[in-house]
Every structure is written in structure tokens, then in C-alpha cells.
Short mmCIF file of C-alpha atoms and ligand atoms in Angstrom, two decimals:
data_model
loop_
_atom_site.label_atom_id
_atom_site.label_comp_id
_atom_site.label_asym_id
_atom_site.label_seq_id
_atom_site.Cartn_x
_atom_site.Cartn_y
_atom_site.Cartn_z
CA MET G 1 -0.44 0.03 0.50
CA SER G 2 2.85 2.60 0.46
CA ASP G 3 3.32 2.52 -3.88
CA LEU G 4 -0.78 4.47 -2.88
CA SER G 5 0.81 6.52 -0.94
CA ALA G 6 3.42 7.70 -2.88
CA LEU G 7 1.55 7.69 -5.67
CA GLU G 8 -1.36 9.56 -4.25
CA SER G 9 1.94 12.00 -2.43
CA GLU G 10 2.77 11.92 -6.31
CA ILE G 11 -0.69 13.18 -8.11
CA ALA G 12 -1.01 16.30 -5.36
CA ALA G 13 1.85 17.99 -6.20
CA ALA G 14 1.34 17.55 -9.65
CA VAL G 15 -2.06 19.08 -8.81
CA ALA G 16 -0.47 21.80 -5.93
CA GLN G 17 1.33 22.79 -9.25
CA ALA G 18 -0.45 23.07 -12.52
CA GLY G 19 -0.52 26.84 -12.07
CA ASP G 20 -3.83 26.81 -14.74
CA GLU G 21 -6.86 25.23 -16.07
CA ALA G 22 -5.14 23.27 -18.68
CA ALA G 23 -1.96 22.47 -16.55
CA LEU G 24 -4.28 20.93 -14.33
CA GLU G 25 -6.32 19.19 -17.23
CA VAL G 26 -3.26 17.62 -18.15
CA VAL G 27 -3.39 15.87 -14.40
CA ARG G 28 -5.90 14.68 -14.25
CA VAL G 29 -5.99 13.08 -17.49
CA GLY G 30 -2.89 11.15 -15.90
CA ALA G 31 -4.41 10.31 -13.40
CA LEU G 32 -8.29 9.94 -13.63
CA GLY G 33 -8.47 9.72 -18.11
CA LYS G 34 -8.92 5.93 -19.59
CA LYS G 35 -5.21 5.35 -19.07
CA GLY G 36 -4.53 7.26 -16.20
CA SER G 37 -2.48 5.75 -13.20
CA VAL G 38 -5.57 5.98 -10.94
CA SER G 39 -7.83 4.53 -13.73
CA ASP G 40 -5.26 1.88 -14.35
CA LEU G 41 -4.75 0.55 -10.76
CA LEU G 42 -9.18 0.54 -10.07
CA LYS G 43 -9.27 -1.92 -13.77
CA THR G 44 -6.29 -4.03 -11.30
CA LEU G 45 -9.99 -5.45 -9.61
CA GLY G 46 -11.58 -6.74 -12.25
CA SER G 47 -9.37 -9.97 -12.09
CA MET G 48 -8.53 -10.23 -7.88
CA SER G 49 -10.18 -12.29 -5.81
CA SER G 50 -13.01 -11.08 -3.63
CA ASP G 51 -10.86 -11.35 -0.07
CA GLU G 52 -8.05 -8.96 -2.07
CA ARG G 53 -10.48 -7.31 -3.63
CA LYS G 54 -12.92 -7.10 0.21
CA GLU G 55 -9.53 -5.53 1.15
CA LYS G 56 -7.76 -3.37 -2.18
CA GLY G 57 -11.28 -2.13 -2.66
CA PRO G 58 -11.69 0.09 -0.32
CA LEU G 59 -8.40 1.81 -0.78
CA ILE G 60 -8.36 2.52 -4.42
CA ASN G 61 -11.76 3.54 -4.70
CA GLY G 62 -10.95 6.13 -1.97
CA LEU G 63 -7.36 6.85 -2.81
CA ARG G 64 -9.74 8.17 -5.95
CA ASP G 65 -12.31 9.88 -4.33
CA ARG G 66 -9.81 11.92 -2.89
CA VAL G 67 -7.88 12.46 -6.22
CA THR G 68 -10.97 13.48 -7.70
CA GLY G 69 -11.16 15.95 -4.14
CA LEU G 70 -7.59 17.57 -4.99
CA LEU G 71 -8.29 17.70 -8.18
CA ALA G 72 -11.85 20.07 -7.51
CA GLU G 73 -10.50 21.71 -5.00
CA ARG G 74 -7.95 23.01 -7.25
CA ARG G 75 -9.84 23.86 -10.48
CA THR G 76 -11.93 26.20 -8.15
CA ALA G 77 -8.74 27.29 -6.73
CA LEU G 78 -7.56 28.28 -9.91
CA LYS G 79 -10.55 29.92 -11.36
CA ASP G 80 -10.66 32.26 -8.79
CA ALA G 81 -7.35 33.34 -9.13
CA ALA G 82 -7.99 33.81 -13.08
CA LEU G 83 -11.37 35.96 -11.56
CA ASP G 84 -9.18 37.77 -9.25
CA ALA G 85 -6.67 38.35 -11.01
CA ARG G 86 -8.89 39.91 -14.75
CA LEU G 87 -10.34 41.98 -11.80
CA ALA G 88 -7.94 43.80 -10.95
CA ALA G 89 -6.41 44.57 -14.17
CA GLU G 90 -9.72 45.54 -15.36
CA ARG G 91 -10.03 47.85 -12.84
CA VAL G 92 -12.86 50.71 -13.73
CA ASP G 93 -12.83 53.59 -11.85
CA VAL G 94 -16.52 54.67 -12.51
CA THR G 95 -15.93 57.91 -10.89
CA LEU G 96 -13.68 59.43 -13.73
CA PRO G 97 -15.66 60.89 -16.42
CA SER G 98 -16.73 59.39 -19.82
CA PRO G 99 -14.32 59.71 -22.37
CA GLU G 100 -15.87 61.98 -25.47
CA SER G 101 -17.66 58.42 -28.29
CA ALA G 102 -16.39 58.13 -31.59
CA LEU G 103 -20.64 59.31 -32.24
CA GLY G 104 -20.49 62.63 -29.43
CA ARG G 105 -17.23 63.81 -31.81
CA GLY G 106 -18.43 62.91 -35.00
CA ARG G 107 -20.92 65.94 -36.97
CA VAL G 108 -23.48 66.04 -38.92
CA HIS G 109 -22.42 67.87 -42.23
CA PRO G 110 -24.77 71.32 -43.30
CA ILE G 111 -25.68 69.80 -45.80
CA SER G 112 -26.94 66.23 -44.83
CA GLN G 113 -28.84 68.95 -42.38
CA VAL G 114 -29.98 71.23 -44.06
CA ILE G 115 -31.64 67.99 -46.41
CA ASP G 116 -33.73 65.97 -43.14
CA GLU G 117 -35.08 69.31 -41.99
CA LEU G 118 -36.03 69.44 -46.12
CA THR G 119 -37.51 66.82 -46.29
CA THR G 120 -38.82 66.26 -42.99
CA ILE G 121 -40.72 69.90 -43.23
CA PHE G 122 -42.46 68.43 -47.20
CA GLY G 123 -42.36 65.26 -45.06
CA ASP G 124 -45.10 66.55 -42.75
CA MET G 125 -46.70 68.37 -46.04
CA GLY G 126 -47.43 65.02 -47.60
CA PHE G 127 -44.57 65.24 -50.05
CA ALA G 128 -42.80 62.06 -50.71
CA VAL G 129 -38.88 61.71 -51.44
CA ALA G 130 -37.30 61.14 -55.55
CA GLU G 131 -34.13 60.09 -56.55
CA GLY G 132 -31.84 59.95 -59.99
CA PRO G 133 -29.02 59.06 -60.97
CA ASP G 134 -25.92 62.04 -61.24
CA ILE G 135 -25.66 60.67 -65.16
CA GLU G 136 -28.19 62.38 -66.80
CA ALA G 137 -29.50 61.07 -70.85
CA ASP G 138 -29.24 64.45 -72.60
CA PHE G 139 -32.74 63.78 -73.38
CA LEU G 140 -33.97 64.70 -69.58
CA ASN G 141 -31.88 67.13 -68.84
CA PHE G 142 -32.84 68.79 -71.66
CA THR G 143 -34.92 67.81 -74.57
CA ALA G 144 -38.11 65.46 -72.86
CA LEU G 145 -37.85 69.18 -70.10
CA ASN G 146 -38.97 71.71 -73.63
CA PHE G 147 -35.63 72.85 -74.15
CA PRO G 148 -35.76 73.01 -77.83
CA VAL G 149 -32.49 71.41 -79.53
CA GLY G 150 -30.02 74.50 -79.87
CA HIS G 151 -32.02 76.36 -77.96
CA PRO G 152 -29.56 79.32 -76.37
CA ALA G 153 -31.17 78.12 -72.39
CA ARG G 154 -28.62 75.36 -72.94
CA GLU G 155 -25.39 76.77 -72.78
CA MET G 156 -26.70 78.41 -69.70
CA HIS G 157 -26.15 75.54 -67.54
CA ASP G 158 -22.23 75.11 -68.47
CA THR G 159 -22.91 71.71 -68.96
CA PHE G 160 -19.97 68.68 -68.42
CA PHE G 161 -20.26 66.37 -71.51
CA PHE G 162 -19.37 62.91 -71.53
CA ASN G 163 -18.07 61.97 -74.69
CA PRO G 164 -20.21 60.28 -77.30
CA ASP G 165 -20.62 56.89 -76.53
CA ALA G 166 -21.31 53.46 -79.22
CA ASN G 167 -24.64 55.52 -80.49
CA GLY G 168 -23.14 59.01 -80.21
CA GLU G 169 -24.85 59.44 -77.30
CA ARG G 170 -23.75 62.35 -75.18
CA LYS G 171 -24.94 61.35 -71.55
CA LEU G 172 -24.20 64.35 -69.14
CA LEU G 173 -24.20 65.11 -65.49
CA ARG G 174 -27.33 66.33 -64.30
CA THR G 175 -26.97 70.21 -64.79
CA HIS G 176 -30.55 69.85 -62.10
CA THR G 177 -32.69 67.80 -60.27
CA SER G 178 -35.38 68.70 -63.04
CA PRO G 179 -34.98 65.39 -64.95
CA VAL G 180 -36.71 63.62 -61.93
CA GLN G 181 -39.63 65.78 -62.69
CA VAL G 182 -39.86 64.33 -65.82
CA ARG G 183 -38.94 60.07 -64.73
CA THR G 184 -41.53 60.48 -62.17
CA MET G 185 -43.81 61.84 -64.16
CA MET G 186 -43.45 59.11 -66.62
CA SER G 187 -43.13 56.05 -64.15
CA GLN G 188 -45.81 57.07 -61.74
CA LYS G 189 -49.06 57.62 -61.91
CA PRO G 190 -50.61 61.79 -60.77
CA PRO G 191 -51.61 62.30 -58.22
CA ILE G 192 -47.87 63.34 -57.53
CA ARG G 193 -46.47 65.30 -54.75
CA VAL G 194 -42.91 64.76 -54.65
CA ILE G 195 -39.56 66.48 -53.87
CA ILE G 196 -35.59 65.55 -55.21
CA PRO G 197 -33.13 66.82 -53.08
CA GLY G 198 -29.47 65.77 -55.02
CA ARG G 199 -26.42 66.51 -56.24
CA THR G 200 -26.65 68.23 -60.01
CA TYR G 201 -22.78 69.81 -61.29
CA ARG G 202 -22.08 72.75 -64.28
CA CYS G 203 -19.52 74.21 -64.90
CA ASP G 204 -18.75 77.27 -62.80
CA SER G 205 -16.87 78.26 -59.31
CA ASP G 206 -16.26 80.69 -57.45
CA GLN G 207 -17.58 82.03 -54.09
CA THR G 208 -21.36 81.70 -54.14
CA HIS G 209 -20.55 78.97 -57.40
CA THR G 210 -18.94 75.10 -57.01
CA PRO G 211 -18.92 72.97 -60.03
CA MET G 212 -21.05 70.11 -58.01
CA PHE G 213 -24.18 71.22 -55.88
CA HIS G 214 -27.30 70.28 -54.72
CA GLN G 215 -30.69 71.58 -55.09
CA VAL G 216 -34.11 69.94 -54.11
CA GLU G 217 -36.81 69.94 -56.73
CA GLY G 218 -40.81 69.74 -56.28
CA LEU G 219 -43.57 69.02 -57.76
CA VAL G 220 -46.62 68.35 -57.49
CA ILE G 221 -49.22 67.20 -60.24
CA ASP G 222 -52.84 66.81 -60.20
CA LYS G 223 -56.59 67.83 -61.90
CA GLY G 224 -56.72 70.79 -59.80
CA SER G 225 -52.98 72.38 -58.59
CA HIS G 226 -52.94 75.86 -59.27
CA MET G 227 -50.48 79.11 -58.54
CA GLY G 228 -52.07 79.31 -55.56
CA HIS G 229 -51.40 75.84 -53.38
CA LEU G 230 -47.73 76.84 -54.78
CA LYS G 231 -47.67 79.90 -52.88
CA TRP G 232 -49.52 78.65 -49.39
CA ILE G 233 -46.74 75.51 -49.79
CA LEU G 234 -43.10 77.70 -49.84
CA GLU G 235 -44.21 80.58 -47.58
CA GLU G 236 -45.39 78.11 -45.23
CA PHE G 237 -41.68 76.01 -46.15
CA CYS G 238 -40.40 79.14 -45.70
CA ARG G 239 -42.06 79.32 -42.03
CA SER G 240 -41.07 76.52 -40.95
CA PHE G 241 -37.23 76.80 -42.64
CA PHE G 242 -36.08 79.73 -41.49
CA GLU G 243 -37.03 79.41 -38.09
CA VAL G 244 -39.29 82.42 -38.78
CA ASP G 245 -43.25 83.49 -37.62
CA ASN G 246 -43.69 85.58 -40.84
CA VAL G 247 -41.15 85.74 -44.13
CA LYS G 248 -43.59 88.30 -47.05
CA MET G 249 -42.23 86.14 -50.66
CA ARG G 250 -41.60 88.81 -53.44
CA PHE G 251 -42.40 86.53 -56.46
CA ARG G 252 -41.68 88.27 -60.13
CA PRO G 253 -42.11 86.98 -63.41
CA SER G 254 -39.40 85.42 -65.14
CA PHE G 255 -38.37 82.09 -67.90
CA PHE G 256 -37.80 78.75 -67.81
CA PRO G 257 -38.55 76.38 -71.03
CA PHE G 258 -39.92 73.94 -68.28
CA THR G 259 -42.72 76.39 -67.17
CA GLU G 260 -44.85 78.58 -67.56
CA PRO G 261 -45.39 80.93 -66.35
CA SER G 262 -42.89 80.94 -64.50
CA ALA G 263 -41.10 82.50 -61.56
CA GLU G 264 -39.03 83.71 -59.19
CA VAL G 265 -39.17 84.59 -55.33
CA ASP G 266 -37.06 86.53 -53.58
CA ILE G 267 -37.73 86.05 -49.02
CA GLN G 268 -37.82 89.45 -47.70
CA CYS G 269 -34.96 90.61 -45.39
CA SER G 270 -32.34 93.06 -43.27
CA ARG G 271 -28.71 93.30 -44.15
CA LYS G 272 -27.84 94.83 -40.87
CA GLY G 273 -23.76 94.93 -40.28
CA GLY G 274 -22.77 92.29 -43.62
CA GLU G 275 -25.70 89.92 -41.00
CA ILE G 276 -28.92 88.38 -43.15
CA ARG G 277 -32.10 88.43 -40.87
CA PHE G 278 -35.83 87.02 -42.26
CA GLY G 279 -39.18 87.45 -41.85
CA GLU G 280 -37.86 91.65 -41.34
CA GLY G 281 -36.54 94.86 -43.08
CA ASP G 282 -36.74 95.54 -46.62
CA ASP G 283 -34.39 94.49 -48.45
CA TRP G 284 -35.13 91.39 -51.20
CA LEU G 285 -33.43 88.12 -51.52
CA GLU G 286 -34.02 85.61 -54.03
CA ILE G 287 -33.78 81.53 -53.45
CA LEU G 288 -35.51 79.67 -55.76
CA GLY G 289 -37.47 79.26 -59.74
CA CYS G 290 -40.47 77.99 -59.93
CA GLY G 291 -43.76 77.71 -62.21
CA MET G 292 -47.13 75.71 -63.42
CA VAL G 293 -44.94 73.04 -65.21
CA HIS G 294 -45.63 73.53 -69.03
CA PRO G 295 -48.31 71.57 -70.99
CA ASN G 296 -45.54 70.12 -73.51
CA VAL G 297 -43.05 68.53 -70.50
CA ILE G 298 -46.47 67.11 -69.55
CA ARG G 299 -46.87 65.73 -72.87
CA ASN G 300 -43.61 64.32 -73.06
CA CYS G 301 -43.99 62.78 -69.66
CA GLY G 302 -47.02 60.48 -72.01
CA LEU G 303 -49.55 62.17 -69.71
CA ASP G 304 -52.96 64.63 -71.04
CA PRO G 305 -51.97 68.39 -70.13
CA ASP G 306 -55.72 68.58 -70.88
CA GLU G 307 -56.50 66.03 -67.89
CA TYR G 308 -53.62 66.99 -65.63
CA GLN G 309 -51.16 69.97 -64.53
CA GLY G 310 -49.76 70.63 -61.53
CA PHE G 311 -46.40 73.41 -60.30
CA ALA G 312 -42.82 72.54 -59.91
CA TRP G 313 -40.04 74.42 -58.17
CA GLY G 314 -36.66 74.09 -57.81
CA MET G 315 -34.31 75.54 -55.22
CA GLY G 316 -30.17 75.60 -53.97
CA ILE G 317 -29.85 73.53 -50.95
CA ASP G 318 -25.96 74.93 -50.21
CA ARG G 319 -27.41 78.88 -50.87
CA ILE G 320 -29.93 77.93 -48.14
CA ALA G 321 -27.24 76.29 -46.10
CA MET G 322 -25.32 79.32 -46.45
CA LEU G 323 -28.16 81.95 -46.13
CA LYS G 324 -29.52 79.85 -42.91
CA TYR G 325 -26.90 78.78 -40.90
CA GLY G 326 -24.48 82.29 -42.28
CA MET G 327 -21.93 80.26 -44.25
CA PRO G 328 -20.58 82.90 -46.06
CA ASP G 329 -18.33 81.03 -48.85
CA LEU G 330 -19.99 77.30 -49.80
CA ARG G 331 -15.82 76.09 -51.61
CA ALA G 332 -15.03 76.10 -47.74
CA PHE G 333 -18.84 73.02 -47.63
CA PHE G 334 -16.21 70.82 -49.98
CA ASP G 335 -13.02 71.13 -47.89
CA ALA G 336 -13.18 68.01 -45.59
CA ASP G 337 -11.86 70.46 -43.65
CA VAL G 338 -12.69 69.07 -40.00
CA ARG G 339 -12.44 72.55 -38.30
CA TRP G 340 -14.71 74.20 -40.79
CA LEU G 341 -17.44 70.41 -39.67
CA SER G 342 -16.93 71.01 -35.88
CA HIS G 343 -17.48 74.81 -35.97
CA TYR G 344 -20.61 74.73 -38.81
CA GLY G 345 -21.53 70.80 -38.32
CA PHE G 346 -24.59 69.62 -35.92
CA ARG G 347 -24.14 66.55 -33.23
CA PRO G 348 -25.48 63.68 -34.84
CA LEU G 349 -28.58 62.46 -32.12
CA ASP G 350 -29.33 65.92 -32.80
CA MET G 351 -32.06 65.41 -35.86
CA PRO G 352 -34.14 67.45 -36.96
CA SER G 353 -37.88 67.51 -36.25
CA LEU G 354 -40.91 69.54 -36.53
CA THR G 355 -41.75 68.87 -32.50
CA ALA G 356 -37.90 68.96 -31.23
CA GLY G 357 -37.42 72.03 -33.61
CA LEU G 358 -35.77 72.55 -37.02
CA SER G 359 -31.36 73.68 -35.74
CA VAL G 360 -31.41 72.42 -31.47
N1 DAH D 401 -34.01 73.86 -62.32
C1 DAH D 401 -34.01 75.24 -62.27
C2 DAH D 401 -32.15 75.72 -62.17
O1 DAH D 401 -31.51 74.58 -61.75
C3 DAH D 401 -34.12 75.72 -61.49
C4 DAH D 401 -35.80 75.36 -61.20
C5 DAH D 401 -37.20 76.73 -61.60
C6 DAH D 401 -36.73 73.99 -60.89
C7 DAH D 401 -38.30 76.71 -62.07
C8 DAH D 401 -38.54 74.38 -61.43
C9 DAH D 401 -38.66 75.41 -61.59
O2 DAH D 401 -38.12 72.61 -61.26
O3 DAH D 401 -39.95 75.22 -61.72
O4 DAH D 401 -31.53 76.83 -62.36
#
């Protein structure tokens, strides 16, 4: 039996030495595994005489039970030690101020903010958002909008053209969001009530022009839509967008090939000390073009102008963003300068809403 106690001390020493759970598992397999030293001893019981088994059985089984106990005890101790070490290493001082998260540091670009504001206001009036591609066919950007081929109005758009394709067709970067009016009328049945925010392109660059800029188009087509509705929508929009109780607007006759009659809209402002304020003063500032959709355009889109009529408007998003938030140079919008963005940008979780405020 001294063999048994020697084996027991050997196993006990190995258990005590095991520094982690993996090492302890090796010891367990060596003793109690299929071919372990204690398992081998248990196997010998079968071939013993009953007297011998009576004597050795309790000794060997006792050894197994004690080894099992030692292993379990050591495993618990190792687990506790590992947890203590982790708790010490990953100590958190809950009294420290919380660091600003990446989400808190990021800023929403004023253009994205203004698009969110626009869609919130027009969404509330029942408008859906429509979109179209930046690379457009000449037909949709010009011809379908009643720009006759060779008409000088095409030249006024400073268009970026692509090289002609195999069929001789020259695609272009859309010069306005108006081609999406055509796409919408061609694909939806009236009543139509959409706004179309998006990127537009013209070969032009100075303090208030960049080759890529943004517009938002509005389109309403139904049986009885008229200029009175247009005026109300635009007034309501300006009041809401510029967050003032009353804005005076002035509709000046103008010309666009795709509207008849056409108008440009100025809003009342004051320009004291170089600062523009809306809803007061006796100055005027032009903010958009609009009109009744030309019967030719309605016809070009496959609708009957004797049955349907409506109105449209187009507005520079960058321009109204500059006006609302007092940003003097449009080019800075697209410089990707983090200092500019952290000054003029918006906190991502302050989503514009009509109830909480558009520009909190
Ligand atoms: N597409 C015009 C432009 O870029 C803006 C415009 C004027 C759009 C009148 C309209 C409109 O829908 O009715 O200059």
C-alpha cells in the first residue's frame, strides 16, 4: 500500500503545481483519464480474488475519491485566482468622467442637415422623396423639359458632357434636379407630390458657386393644382425652414423652358452689418425658381395636359444652408476640413423634427 500513498503524494504534488486550468487538466488525465494511473489501478480490481478486492477496493476507491476532490478544489482555486487577476487588471474607476465617444465627436455636414430639415418639413405636408442618377441622358436633362435642340438656355447651364458612346449619344452630369420630374411623371400616375433633393453639376466656381452643388426640386401634378397652392407651400416652407413667424415673399415673372408661367421668388430680409435676417427689413433675396409645369413637359412624359396640371420649383440647397447658418463661402463646404465641420456641423443625435426644433 505504500505504492498507493506514494502515488497519492505524487498526484497531490502535481495538482498543487498546476499553475492554470490547462495544466490541471493534464494532471487529471494522467490520473483519472482512460489510461490514467488511478484508472489503471481500478481496472486491476476485476481480476482480484474477492478477499483481495475487499481489502484493496476501499483503498483504491478512496484514492480515486481523494484525487477527484483535490482536483476539484484546485480547479476552484485556480478559477478564483484567474478572476481576481482579471478584476485587478480590468479595474474601472466609475468616478472618472466618461470619455467622449466617437459618435459624440462626429458631426453631420450642414448639407445633410438641411436635407433632413427639408424632408422633415415637406414630409409633414405629404410629400414623398424621389431620386434619380447623377449621370443623365441629354433627353431627360433638356429635351423632355422643353429645351429645344440648339436653344440658348442649354448653353446657360455650363454642362459637363461625356464623350459620345457607341450610338453617338452624349451623356452628361445633370445640371439640375429637374430631369427627375420627368422620370417621376413617366413612372408614376398622378396625383404626384414629390421633392427631389440631390447633387447637380455645372462648370462654374467662385465664392457662391462650386462645380458640384445641391438642389431640391418640388413637383405636384394633379387635376386642379394651381399657383395658389404653390404659393402656400413655399410660404409655409420658408416660415418653417427659417424658423420665423412670418416671411414676406415676392413672386417675380421669369422664364424657364419647362414652366409657364414662370416666377422667381425673393424673400424679405434685412442686411444690417453684413448679417442677413429673415422675416424683417425691406431688402429682398432670391431663393428659388418655380412655375406651372409646361403642357409640353406633361405631354413629353406621357400624360395628357388637358387632364393634368401642376407646378414645380427648384432651389439651391447650398444657398439656403449658407443663408440659414451664416456660412460665407460655399467652397468650404467641400474642403473636408475637420475644423470647419466641427464649427458648422451638427450633432448626430440631434435629429431635426418639427416638434423638437429643426436646428437645435
Ligand atoms: N431647374 C432650374 C435651375 O436649375 C430651377 C427650377 C426653376 C426648377 C423652376 C423648377 C422650376 O422645377 O419650376 O435653374
